[in-house]
Amino acid sequence: MKRVYNFSAGPAVLPEEVLKEVAEEMFDYQGSGMSVMEMSHRTKLYESIIQTAEKDLRELIGIPDNYKVLFLQGGASQQFAMIPMNLMKNKKVAYIITGQWAKKAYEEGKIYGEAMAVASSADKVYSYIPDCSDLDIKDDVDYVYICENNTIYGTKFWELPNTKGKTLVSDVSSCFLSEPVDITKYGVMYGGVQKNIGPAGVVIAIIREDLITEDTLPFTPTMLKYKIHADNDSMYNTPPAYGIYICGKVFKWIKKMGGLTAMKELNEKKATILYDYLDQSSLFKGTVVKKDRSLMNVPFITGSDELDAKFVKQAKATGFENLKGHRSVGGMRASIYNAMPIEGVEKLVEFMKKFEAENA
Amino acid sequence: MKRVYNFSAGPAVLPEEVLKEVAEEMFDYQGSGMSVMEMSHRTKLYESIIQTAEKDLRELIGIPDNYKVLFLQGGASQQFAMIPMNLMKNKKVAYIITGQWAKKAYEEGKIYGEAMAVASSADKVYSYIPDCSDLDIKDDVDYVYICENNTIYGTKFWELPNTKGKTLVSDVSSCFLSEPVDITKYGVMYGGVQKNIGPAGVVIAIIREDLITEDTLPFTPTMLKYKIHADNDSMYNTPPAYGIYICGKVFKWIKKMGGLTAMKELNEKKATILYDYLDQSSLFKGTVVKKDRSLMNVPFITGSDELDAKFVKQAKATGFENLKGHRSVGGMRASIYNAMPIEGVEKLVEFMKKFEAENA
């Protein structure tokens, strides 16, 4: 059985240990005589799966009781609408535009009210995080929105913006559970799970309770009301039950690995191996301003489209998959999420060195 | 390894053959070196999975080119809003209320326009399908809405309503692919897959092309526009990729079983075994008017709450799971979807006979 090193930006590599357990439980989950895929969500057994997942997530992040954890559907793209529909009271929102996903959220926000772009790094192909220490944030904005780790461009907010006391809403899809966070700094932290946590089709939203109200915009679909999901413990209708089960397994795996502090150490170690090599290579170079580099997504280029293509092709043939960069940046991108083993990065760098020598 | 007979109303039993393949491919899908769960949806390999799934579904049902097949998220509950948001032009809609799910769709419809309940079987706990041959359907309604098989109550539209030429929208969640259908009679046929097709978290909507327009209600979220999904072949954002892969496997399984005609024969055989027994039993009786009985969901009662509870408990101990009826009907319900083997129903009836003899 073949396994590759999978540098996909998402859906992405999952811990082999988790896949092994999932395969073993496919016919008979813990003596129930059925797969979790076949299990009514209205049973004690499934309730224990979703409740344990939530409990473990709360423990990992350290989520206080005044925050709700919701398991939702529709990806981050659906949150782009759900957030304004639920949180816009004054119909004014500040967006910080650090890439395609923040921009999409901003465009969607405009459907529902006055969405203001208070900062942007579009001028340099989103290769940096703008200074957000003193932005023009109006007194009556409902929230300040960021995409905390930018999957396509490989940047990360290492310091949260000064929101001037306003609610911070953050899309953490591509850095979810990659490091410890202080959730109390956020009003809403949410992300699709398909990068660091599980299969596509589950979104986890962690929301401060006072932001969850019945006072939504007119015409908000019932399924897009946070309160409906919060009041029903994410079981208003059938949840993406199997995906949540996988997420729960990954939470257990992270706990076993030592929690988010250990995860961050490991992620720093992996990223350092790659960035250190990039910084001294005469062939490859990173595309992001050093201080804003992501630990998760590492874009790099050779400067020649032909060499880039040759590299991606040879890498694939050697067992390094999905290294082609996003079309808007070009070149290559290595996504090195939690489940990417350190050997994967070491071997990639070895391969890059060899390629560099051969193509000097 | 234990397997039970799982009579759950959904998520529900899946073909063992499919689960076996899925478990085998968990580490390495067809030599790719990764699980489908880990696979970028923007790869040729995944594209072939979703495209093959669509092709097989089109073949099974016989879907002509002027219908789009969309793989969506959010369950039927999200369609309750998505349908009016996309299809309401005159803001008038006719709903036929045959159970809780049709009622929920109707209530959601009221958010967006004039939703009219043109028929209902609420007077007898939804135990029958009302006469829909000559309903008061206004000339300017946008569509007539039905829930074709009522999971909770065990009824089925064996004849489609006379819509007076208006567009028919049908929720087929609990009878999806259980029998041949003439899709050209429908404007929209949709269903959650978690009963007959796959894991919860995927909705399949089959929509006549002319109904998919940019002319949606104001404030319709981008993710709730059919056109966005149709224009992007269900890949506007990351789809519920793993669930779709399982659906694809089930389509192949149905094809191998002989397609929808064979499926219907098998389903009739299973249902007949159970209904024939119920009709001659002096202990158990069905709750549904005979002509409206579902082939998929079979509710029955003893008439005594105590005996019902005793039956469910003993059945569970014998390996028949999830036979407890929905609280609004009481008693028992056996959901006998496509993947329930005929032996499951035979053994259940055997057990019921024994129980009847012991409790006469």
XYZ file of C-alpha atoms in Angstrom:
720
model
C 0.000 0.000 0.000
C 1.426 3.285 -1.161
C 1.409 6.520 0.842
C 2.684 9.802 -0.553
C 3.696 13.047 1.133
C 0.623 15.126 0.435
C 1.223 18.889 0.497
C -2.333 19.731 -0.565
C -3.783 23.034 0.675
C -7.048 21.290 1.469
C -8.650 18.806 1.712
C -5.335 17.743 3.150
C -3.289 15.062 4.832
C -4.811 13.448 7.940
C -2.991 11.502 10.674
C -2.434 7.909 9.532
C -3.380 6.760 13.004
C -6.805 8.336 12.559
C -7.318 6.790 9.114
C -6.364 3.410 10.539
C -8.916 3.617 13.336
C -11.592 4.863 10.948
C -10.970 1.981 8.546
C -11.096 -0.525 11.405
C -14.384 0.870 12.674
C -16.034 0.968 9.239
C -18.156 -2.159 9.748
C -18.676 -2.070 13.468
C -18.156 1.019 15.583
C -17.274 -0.112 19.079
C -19.492 -3.172 19.060
C -22.564 -1.329 17.769
C -22.704 -3.530 14.679
C -22.790 -0.547 12.344
C -20.624 2.126 10.787
C -20.842 5.663 12.170
C -21.994 6.505 8.628
C -25.088 4.376 9.210
C -25.865 5.646 12.676
C -28.933 7.688 13.532
C -27.789 10.999 14.995
C -30.655 10.680 17.494
C -29.020 7.846 19.413
C -27.070 7.879 22.649
C -24.100 6.409 20.836
C -23.878 9.195 18.280
C -24.622 11.839 20.900
C -21.593 10.613 22.801
C -19.484 10.999 19.640
C -20.457 14.624 19.019
C -20.396 15.557 22.698
C -16.965 14.015 23.211
C -15.712 15.855 20.119
C -16.944 19.155 21.532
C -15.524 18.420 24.982
C -12.103 17.574 23.543
C -12.096 20.677 21.356
C -13.015 22.835 24.363
C -10.188 21.286 26.307
C -7.647 21.702 23.498
C -8.351 25.395 22.934
C -9.503 26.219 26.454
C -12.933 27.468 25.493
C -14.820 29.080 28.378
C -18.500 28.414 29.063
C -19.654 31.685 27.534
C -18.627 30.455 24.080
C -20.722 28.061 22.015
C -19.157 25.474 19.727
C -21.194 24.825 16.585
C -20.693 22.136 13.959
C -22.116 23.542 10.721
C -22.140 22.919 6.975
C -21.505 24.918 3.808
C -17.851 25.756 4.244
C -16.335 29.125 5.046
C -18.148 30.457 1.967
C -21.472 30.025 3.727
C -20.128 31.777 6.820
C -19.366 34.778 4.625
C -23.164 35.295 4.552
C -24.067 33.771 7.895
C -21.815 36.151 9.819
C -23.397 39.381 8.538
C -26.903 37.883 8.651
C -26.436 37.154 12.347
C -24.072 39.876 13.539
C -24.950 42.980 11.547
C -27.005 45.215 13.793
C -25.683 48.613 12.671
C -25.078 47.301 9.163
C -21.493 48.504 9.194
C -18.539 46.167 9.130
C -14.769 46.541 8.766
C -12.894 43.973 6.660
C -9.135 43.566 6.447
C -8.311 42.272 2.999
C -5.314 39.950 3.068
C -6.247 37.598 0.261
C -8.890 36.021 -1.879
C -10.937 34.580 0.974
C -11.068 37.800 2.987
C -12.053 39.563 -0.213
C -14.844 37.093 -0.879
C -16.120 37.561 2.664
C -16.013 41.334 2.118
C -17.912 41.099 -1.181
C -20.561 38.963 0.487
C -20.761 41.419 3.392
C -21.665 44.146 0.912
C -24.908 42.324 0.113
C -26.082 42.959 3.665
C -24.731 46.349 4.687
C -21.873 48.786 4.502
C -18.763 46.635 4.307
C -15.630 48.748 4.607
C -12.168 47.587 3.561
C -10.089 49.226 6.294
C -6.782 47.694 5.208
C -5.476 45.603 2.354
C -2.312 44.037 1.042
C -3.619 43.681 -2.506
C -0.923 46.126 -3.730
C 1.750 43.439 -3.375
C -0.230 40.309 -4.295
C -1.110 39.809 -0.609
C 2.474 38.933 0.220
C 2.322 40.634 3.618
C -0.045 41.498 6.462
C -0.811 45.222 6.623
C -0.144 47.218 9.767
C -3.367 46.920 11.755
C -2.338 48.766 14.905
C -4.316 51.918 14.222
C -6.934 51.424 11.554
C -9.845 53.705 10.811
C -12.466 51.612 12.526
C -15.735 53.474 12.955
C -17.350 53.504 16.353
C -20.492 51.804 15.132
C -19.097 48.867 13.183
C -20.557 45.527 14.175
C -17.296 43.660 13.832
C -13.811 43.609 12.361
C -13.220 40.673 10.028
C -9.950 38.930 9.233
C -8.758 35.774 7.540
C -6.060 34.850 9.998
C -3.956 32.526 7.874
C -4.042 33.042 4.140
C -3.841 29.658 2.476
C -3.117 30.915 -1.015
C -0.532 33.562 -0.156
C 1.127 31.971 2.875
C 0.717 34.864 5.281
C -0.429 34.852 8.899
C -1.547 37.486 11.395
C 1.045 37.006 14.139
C -0.531 39.887 15.983
C -4.272 40.360 15.993
C -5.497 43.707 14.677
C -6.352 46.472 17.087
C -10.111 46.392 16.672
C -10.598 49.460 18.866
C -12.752 47.380 21.137
C -14.950 46.010 18.398
C -15.810 42.333 17.990
C -13.171 40.338 16.127
C -14.393 37.738 13.638
C -11.689 35.438 12.295
C -11.590 32.758 9.633
C -8.971 30.315 10.905
C -9.629 27.553 8.365
C -5.982 27.017 7.497
C -4.456 27.488 10.957
C -7.143 25.814 13.077
C -5.580 24.027 16.041
C -2.056 24.647 14.771
C -1.083 26.618 17.900
C -2.546 27.791 21.216
C -4.980 30.702 20.925
C -6.678 33.033 23.366
C -10.276 32.591 22.315
C -11.433 35.435 24.562
C -9.910 37.873 22.068
C -12.448 36.711 19.469
C -16.160 37.175 19.057
C -16.295 34.499 16.374
C -13.527 32.096 15.412
C -14.515 29.705 12.675
C -13.078 27.506 10.006
C -13.693 24.754 7.539
C -12.143 21.584 8.929
C -10.723 20.276 5.667
C -7.198 21.527 6.259
C -6.153 20.699 9.781
C -9.004 18.678 11.234
C -11.091 16.458 9.016
C -12.938 15.863 5.766
C -14.560 18.718 3.835
C -18.176 19.375 4.739
C -17.866 20.482 8.359
C -17.366 24.022 9.622
C -16.639 24.654 13.271
C -17.727 28.028 14.651
C -16.794 29.120 18.163
C -18.997 32.060 19.069
C -19.293 34.231 22.173
C -22.777 33.658 23.525
C -23.913 37.279 23.584
C -23.440 37.436 19.789
C -25.942 34.626 19.281
C -29.353 36.285 19.231
C -32.730 36.019 17.546
C -32.168 39.435 16.072
C -30.947 38.393 12.611
C -31.401 40.233 9.326
C -34.802 39.809 7.645
C -34.998 36.828 5.264
C -32.278 34.936 7.107
C -32.931 31.245 6.387
C -33.575 29.205 9.526
C -30.533 27.062 8.770
C -28.354 30.183 8.666
C -29.285 31.305 12.185
C -26.606 30.625 14.758
C -29.246 30.558 17.469
C -31.077 27.611 15.897
C -27.890 25.553 15.877
C -26.810 26.726 19.331
C -30.208 25.943 20.890
C -30.119 22.464 19.362
C -26.497 21.587 20.109
C -25.709 21.440 16.365
C -28.497 18.882 15.878
C -31.339 21.057 14.585
C -31.273 18.810 11.553
C -29.043 15.875 10.660
C -25.481 17.127 11.124
C -22.570 16.029 8.890
C -22.281 13.205 11.364
C -19.465 11.175 9.866
C -17.246 14.207 9.338
C -17.742 15.249 12.954
C -16.706 11.739 14.030
C -13.435 12.125 12.098
C -12.867 15.572 13.640
C -13.317 13.983 17.056
C -10.633 11.433 16.239
C -8.256 14.212 15.199
C -8.923 16.085 18.451
C -7.936 12.924 20.359
C -4.831 12.613 18.223
C -3.798 16.220 18.943
C -4.351 15.660 22.670
C -2.187 12.570 22.495
C 0.491 14.520 20.636
C 0.597 16.956 23.559
C -2.066 19.511 22.692
C -1.724 22.827 20.903
C 1.579 23.824 22.512
C 3.221 20.648 21.240
C 1.490 21.125 17.894
C 2.943 24.623 17.570
C 6.434 23.406 18.418
C 6.192 20.708 15.795
C 4.783 23.138 13.242
C 7.568 25.636 13.955
C 10.126 22.916 13.560
C 8.729 21.856 10.198
C 8.346 25.409 8.903
C 11.850 26.341 10.042
C 13.378 23.468 8.090
C 11.682 24.698 4.942
C 12.125 28.454 5.425
C 15.780 28.092 6.471
C 16.485 26.223 3.306
C 14.565 28.758 1.178
C 16.493 31.654 2.773
C 19.859 30.266 1.732
C 18.891 28.666 -1.567
C 20.135 30.307 -4.737
C 17.361 28.675 -6.763
C 14.202 28.767 -4.648
C 12.857 31.708 -2.756
C 9.839 32.353 -0.537
C 7.249 34.872 -1.702
C 6.168 36.272 1.673
C 7.577 39.042 3.863
C 9.492 37.151 6.549
C 7.690 38.440 9.616
C 4.288 37.492 8.176
C 5.109 33.955 7.107
C 2.566 31.233 7.766
C 3.560 28.046 9.544
C 1.005 26.172 7.468
C 1.323 27.270 3.843
C 4.702 27.947 2.314
C 4.703 29.386 -1.215
C 7.996 29.530 -3.103
C 9.242 30.119 -6.629
C 12.312 29.626 -8.736
C 11.627 32.694 -10.829
C 11.262 30.585 -13.969
C 7.884 29.138 -14.934
C 9.614 26.328 -16.790
C 11.749 25.327 -13.809
C 8.695 25.574 -11.525
C 6.797 23.176 -13.765
C 9.765 20.829 -13.990
C 10.111 20.849 -10.207
C 6.437 20.089 -9.603
C 6.540 17.253 -12.110
C 9.702 15.657 -10.715
C 8.463 16.115 -7.153
C 5.246 14.315 -8.018
C 7.157 11.463 -9.594
C 9.196 11.200 -6.375
C 6.102 11.003 -4.127
C 5.588 14.664 -3.147
C 2.037 15.507 -4.165
C 0.128 18.753 -4.695
C 3.076 21.151 -4.666
C 1.796 23.316 -7.491
C 1.116 26.854 -6.275
C -2.185 28.655 -6.605
C -2.551 30.266 -10.029
C -2.624 33.774 -8.516
C 0.853 33.350 -6.971
C 2.345 30.811 -9.346
C 5.303 28.623 -8.485
C 4.958 26.130 -5.703
C 3.236 25.879 -2.353
C 3.871 23.339 0.370
C 1.027 23.085 2.856
C 2.466 21.541 5.975
C -0.510 21.153 8.276
C -0.535 19.424 11.664
C -0.695 15.941 10.156
C 2.288 16.400 7.820
C 5.075 14.427 9.486
C 8.430 16.136 9.988
C 10.003 13.503 7.715
C 7.825 14.771 4.895
C 9.360 18.226 5.159
C 12.877 16.882 5.640
C 12.570 14.717 2.572
C 11.072 17.544 0.557
C 14.026 19.793 1.413
C 16.434 16.996 0.535
C 14.711 16.687 -2.808
C 14.794 20.470 -3.332
C 18.547 20.494 -2.629
C 19.083 17.781 -5.167
C 16.940 19.624 -7.688
C 18.844 22.825 -7.006
C 22.182 21.106 -7.571
C 20.976 19.559 -10.802
C 19.538 22.804 -12.099
C 22.177 25.275 -10.923
C -17.039 -8.370 13.955
C -20.670 -7.773 14.736
C -23.260 -6.474 12.261
C -26.842 -5.726 13.258
C -29.981 -5.243 11.188
C -30.253 -1.478 11.293
C -33.780 -0.155 10.717
C -32.789 3.470 11.323
C -34.776 6.153 9.461
C -31.539 7.964 8.664
C -28.590 8.062 8.660
C -29.250 4.487 7.691
C -27.833 1.150 6.622
C -25.420 1.189 3.678
C -24.437 -1.743 1.446
C -21.747 -3.817 3.166
C -19.955 -4.112 -0.159
C -19.596 -0.336 -0.266
C -18.329 -0.124 3.311
C -15.795 -2.829 2.516
C -14.424 -0.960 -0.496
C -14.335 2.300 1.422
C -12.403 0.725 4.286
C -9.947 -0.842 1.849
C -9.342 2.469 0.100
C -8.901 4.456 3.313
C -5.097 4.657 3.107
C -4.579 4.562 -0.605
C -7.292 5.323 -3.113
C -6.471 3.477 -6.303
C -2.725 3.872 -6.014
C -2.864 7.613 -5.294
C -1.183 7.120 -1.927
C -3.885 9.029 -0.107
C -7.426 8.716 1.214
C -10.214 10.446 -0.707
C -10.658 12.399 2.552
C -7.217 13.909 2.032
C -7.600 14.666 -1.637
C -7.710 18.173 -3.058
C -10.987 18.603 -4.907
C -9.053 20.516 -7.576
C -7.292 17.424 -8.888
C -8.030 15.280 -11.905
C -8.438 12.297 -9.635
C -11.158 13.873 -7.530
C -12.807 15.393 -10.576
C -13.132 11.918 -11.999
C -14.815 10.776 -8.769
C -17.478 13.494 -8.787
C -17.978 13.336 -12.548
C -18.366 9.554 -12.517
C -20.847 9.864 -9.652
C -22.922 12.334 -11.644
C -22.721 10.220 -14.784
C -23.858 7.095 -12.953
C -26.713 8.956 -11.284
C -27.835 10.348 -14.635
C -27.775 6.856 -16.065
C -29.672 5.319 -13.144
C -32.518 7.834 -13.215
C -32.341 8.674 -16.908
C -31.763 12.381 -16.452
C -31.921 14.351 -19.713
C -29.415 17.059 -20.601
C -31.741 19.899 -19.702
C -31.521 18.955 -16.018
C -28.589 19.880 -13.813
C -27.370 17.613 -11.022
C -26.044 19.533 -8.015
C -24.234 18.173 -4.984
C -24.988 20.574 -2.128
C -24.778 20.863 1.652
C -27.079 21.793 4.509
C -29.620 19.004 4.285
C -33.221 19.242 3.117
C -33.699 21.930 5.779
C -31.478 24.297 3.829
C -33.399 23.536 0.636
C -36.549 24.702 2.418
C -35.062 28.216 2.064
C -33.002 27.723 -1.067
C -36.018 26.683 -3.131
C -38.097 29.826 -2.501
C -35.025 32.069 -2.684
C -34.306 30.742 -6.179
C -37.749 29.875 -7.545
C -40.123 32.472 -6.130
C -40.790 34.971 -8.863
C -44.475 35.688 -8.155
C -43.964 35.066 -4.451
C -46.813 32.584 -4.351
C -46.331 28.910 -3.670
C -48.600 25.920 -3.037
C -47.536 23.379 -0.414
C -49.119 19.986 0.199
C -48.717 19.166 3.856
C -48.261 15.450 4.409
C -46.009 15.505 7.444
C -43.510 17.327 9.555
C -40.983 17.922 6.789
C -43.494 19.318 4.297
C -44.785 21.531 7.105
C -41.306 22.805 7.875
C -40.754 23.585 4.197
C -44.077 25.435 4.178
C -43.200 27.456 7.289
C -39.867 28.420 5.731
C -41.625 29.342 2.496
C -43.719 31.856 4.445
C -40.583 33.873 5.217
C -40.221 34.640 1.524
C -43.725 34.986 0.111
C -47.276 33.755 0.185
C -47.056 30.080 0.982
C -50.419 28.394 0.655
C -51.271 25.016 2.155
C -53.506 23.632 -0.595
C -53.965 20.197 0.991
C -53.096 18.491 4.247
C -53.469 15.204 6.051
C -52.820 16.700 9.474
C -56.373 15.795 10.564
C -55.396 12.109 10.868
C -51.804 12.415 12.047
C -50.604 12.353 8.420
C -51.595 8.707 8.056
C -52.692 9.177 4.448
C -51.977 11.173 1.304
C -54.750 13.656 0.513
C -56.547 13.596 -2.828
C -54.465 15.892 -5.030
C -56.299 15.432 -8.311
C -58.046 18.795 -8.310
C -56.521 21.197 -5.835
C -57.071 24.923 -5.697
C -53.779 25.895 -7.308
C -53.677 29.546 -8.294
C -52.589 30.408 -11.784
C -49.641 32.462 -10.608
C -47.995 30.095 -8.123
C -44.312 29.560 -8.732
C -44.392 25.897 -7.821
C -46.262 23.105 -6.055
C -44.263 21.517 -3.263
C -44.482 17.971 -1.918
C -42.542 15.650 0.341
C -42.909 12.507 -1.715
C -42.174 9.882 0.920
C -42.911 10.781 4.517
C -40.246 9.188 6.685
C -41.992 9.730 9.992
C -45.502 8.699 8.975
C -44.726 6.026 6.394
C -46.785 7.426 3.537
C -45.883 7.849 -0.116
C -47.342 9.732 -3.063
C -48.032 6.865 -5.478
C -49.535 9.348 -7.847
C -48.024 12.777 -8.272
C -50.386 15.696 -7.604
C -52.112 17.408 -10.478
C -50.161 20.660 -10.392
C -52.342 22.249 -13.052
C -49.285 22.718 -15.179
C -47.211 24.353 -12.444
C -43.663 23.335 -11.578
C -43.453 20.377 -9.212
C -40.818 20.512 -6.465
C -40.351 17.275 -4.560
C -38.342 16.268 -1.524
C -37.470 12.624 -2.169
C -34.989 12.215 0.688
C -36.449 8.970 1.958
C -37.338 7.353 -1.386
C -34.355 8.513 -3.465
C -33.360 5.821 -5.984
C -35.787 3.318 -4.502
C -37.703 2.984 -7.796
C -37.683 4.304 -11.366
C -38.962 7.873 -11.736
C -39.879 10.100 -14.646
C -37.750 13.121 -13.861
C -39.414 15.161 -16.617
C -42.486 15.456 -14.387
C -40.436 17.439 -11.892
C -38.983 20.924 -11.891
C -36.849 20.123 -8.851
C -36.286 16.731 -7.288
C -33.977 16.815 -4.314
C -33.050 14.896 -1.232
C -30.602 14.443 1.566
C -28.544 11.333 0.811
C -28.427 9.979 4.353
C -31.257 7.497 3.889
C -30.761 5.648 0.641
C -27.454 6.861 -0.745
C -24.687 7.888 1.604
C -23.515 9.676 4.729
C -25.308 12.771 6.052
C -23.948 16.061 4.749
C -24.738 15.782 1.047
C -27.913 16.912 -0.696
C -28.514 16.045 -4.326
C -30.721 18.427 -6.294
C -31.822 17.630 -9.839
C -33.146 20.835 -11.372
C -34.573 21.671 -14.771
C -32.197 24.159 -16.330
C -34.705 26.919 -17.037
C -35.412 27.181 -13.295
C -31.785 28.015 -12.577
C -31.482 31.770 -13.073
C -29.681 34.775 -11.680
C -33.018 36.201 -10.694
C -33.050 35.169 -7.028
C -34.681 36.975 -4.111
C -32.738 39.925 -2.702
C -30.316 38.997 0.090
C -29.903 35.441 -1.184
C -26.471 34.308 0.023
C -24.116 33.375 -2.816
C -23.901 29.822 -1.472
C -27.691 29.523 -1.660
C -27.874 30.324 -5.364
C -28.421 27.310 -7.574
C -26.778 29.125 -10.466
C -23.473 29.479 -8.627
C -23.335 25.738 -8.021
C -24.579 24.860 -11.505
C -22.041 27.140 -13.199
C -19.247 25.591 -11.168
C -20.270 21.928 -11.458
C -20.884 21.770 -7.681
C -17.314 22.962 -7.049
C -17.838 26.668 -6.347
C -16.215 25.967 -3.014
C -14.921 22.744 -1.496
C -17.765 20.239 -1.842
C -18.500 17.552 0.775
C -16.010 15.527 -1.193
C -15.846 12.348 0.837
C -19.615 12.013 1.093
C -19.923 12.396 -2.670
C -17.355 9.624 -3.110
C -19.515 7.300 -0.982
C -22.624 8.281 -2.970
C -20.725 7.361 -6.130
C -19.982 3.916 -4.702
C -23.659 3.417 -3.889
C -24.645 4.417 -7.434
C -22.284 1.723 -8.751
C -23.789 -0.770 -6.313
C -27.338 0.029 -7.485
C -26.239 -0.352 -11.097
C -24.723 -3.713 -10.275
C -27.928 -4.762 -8.511
C -29.803 -4.085 -11.755
C -30.729 -0.421 -11.523
C -33.886 1.193 -10.239
C -36.276 -1.393 -11.669
C -34.506 -4.170 -9.804
C -34.324 -1.946 -6.731
C -38.079 -1.416 -6.803
C -38.752 -5.135 -7.140
C -36.546 -5.862 -4.173
C -38.130 -3.063 -2.158
C -41.625 -4.310 -2.985
C -40.641 -7.805 -1.962
C -39.307 -6.603 1.384
C -42.261 -4.325 2.087
C -44.755 -7.029 1.131
C -43.249 -9.462 3.623
C -43.708 -6.927 6.394
C -47.108 -5.527 5.384
C -48.570 -8.989 4.719
C -47.606 -10.029 8.192
C -48.974 -6.813 9.741
C -52.280 -7.254 7.915
C -52.915 -10.666 9.439
C -51.352 -10.128 12.845
C -53.666 -9.888 15.832
C -51.035 -8.021 17.836
C -49.330 -5.597 15.448
C -50.980 -3.271 13.011
C -49.800 -0.710 10.456
C -50.745 2.921 10.992
C -51.083 4.008 7.378
C -54.000 3.851 4.916
C -53.123 0.873 2.710
C -53.043 2.576 -0.650
C -50.619 5.237 0.618
C -48.087 2.950 2.270
C -44.419 3.676 1.804
C -42.023 0.971 0.632
C -39.302 2.558 2.731
C -40.712 3.386 6.159
C -43.162 1.054 7.851
C -44.693 2.306 11.113
C -46.669 -0.145 13.241
C -48.099 -0.370 16.740
C -49.452 -2.930 19.162
C -51.917 -0.498 20.700
C -50.185 -0.752 24.067
C -47.311 1.571 24.950
C -45.966 -1.019 27.338
C -45.931 -3.782 24.762
C -44.370 -1.424 22.205
C -41.552 -0.635 24.611
C -41.088 -4.301 25.450
C -40.936 -5.169 21.757
C -38.358 -2.494 20.943
C -36.203 -3.594 23.852
C -36.333 -7.293 23.002
C -35.775 -6.568 19.314
C -32.673 -4.557 20.152
C -31.331 -7.371 22.299
C -31.874 -9.725 19.340
C -29.932 -7.508 16.899
C -32.708 -5.422 15.337
C -31.710 -1.808 15.895
C -33.562 1.506 15.754
C -37.113 0.161 15.621
C -38.574 2.759 17.960
C -41.153 4.901 16.162
C -41.038 8.660 15.927
C -42.513 10.276 19.017
C -45.351 11.860 17.001
C -46.630 8.436 15.846
C -45.438 6.262 18.717
C -45.000 2.525 18.441
C -42.436 1.168 16.038
C -41.047 2.013 12.638
C -38.961 -0.194 10.396
C -37.081 1.725 7.739
C -36.213 -0.747 5.022
C -34.171 1.257 2.552
C -32.387 -0.096 -0.515
C -29.448 -1.446 1.479
C -31.561 -3.430 3.968
C -31.148 -7.048 2.883
C -34.278 -9.143 2.438
C -33.033 -11.454 5.212
C -33.256 -8.513 7.600
C -36.978 -8.165 6.961
C -37.593 -11.919 6.995
C -35.831 -12.257 10.322
C -37.665 -9.267 11.737
C -41.025 -10.823 10.816
C -39.932 -14.124 12.326
C -39.085 -12.296 15.499
C -42.410 -10.429 15.454
C -44.291 -13.713 15.089
C -42.456 -15.136 18.060
C -43.161 -11.995 20.064
C -46.822 -12.145 19.082
C -47.106 -15.760 20.192
C -45.440 -15.013 23.520
C -47.587 -11.968 24.172
C -50.955 -13.123 22.851
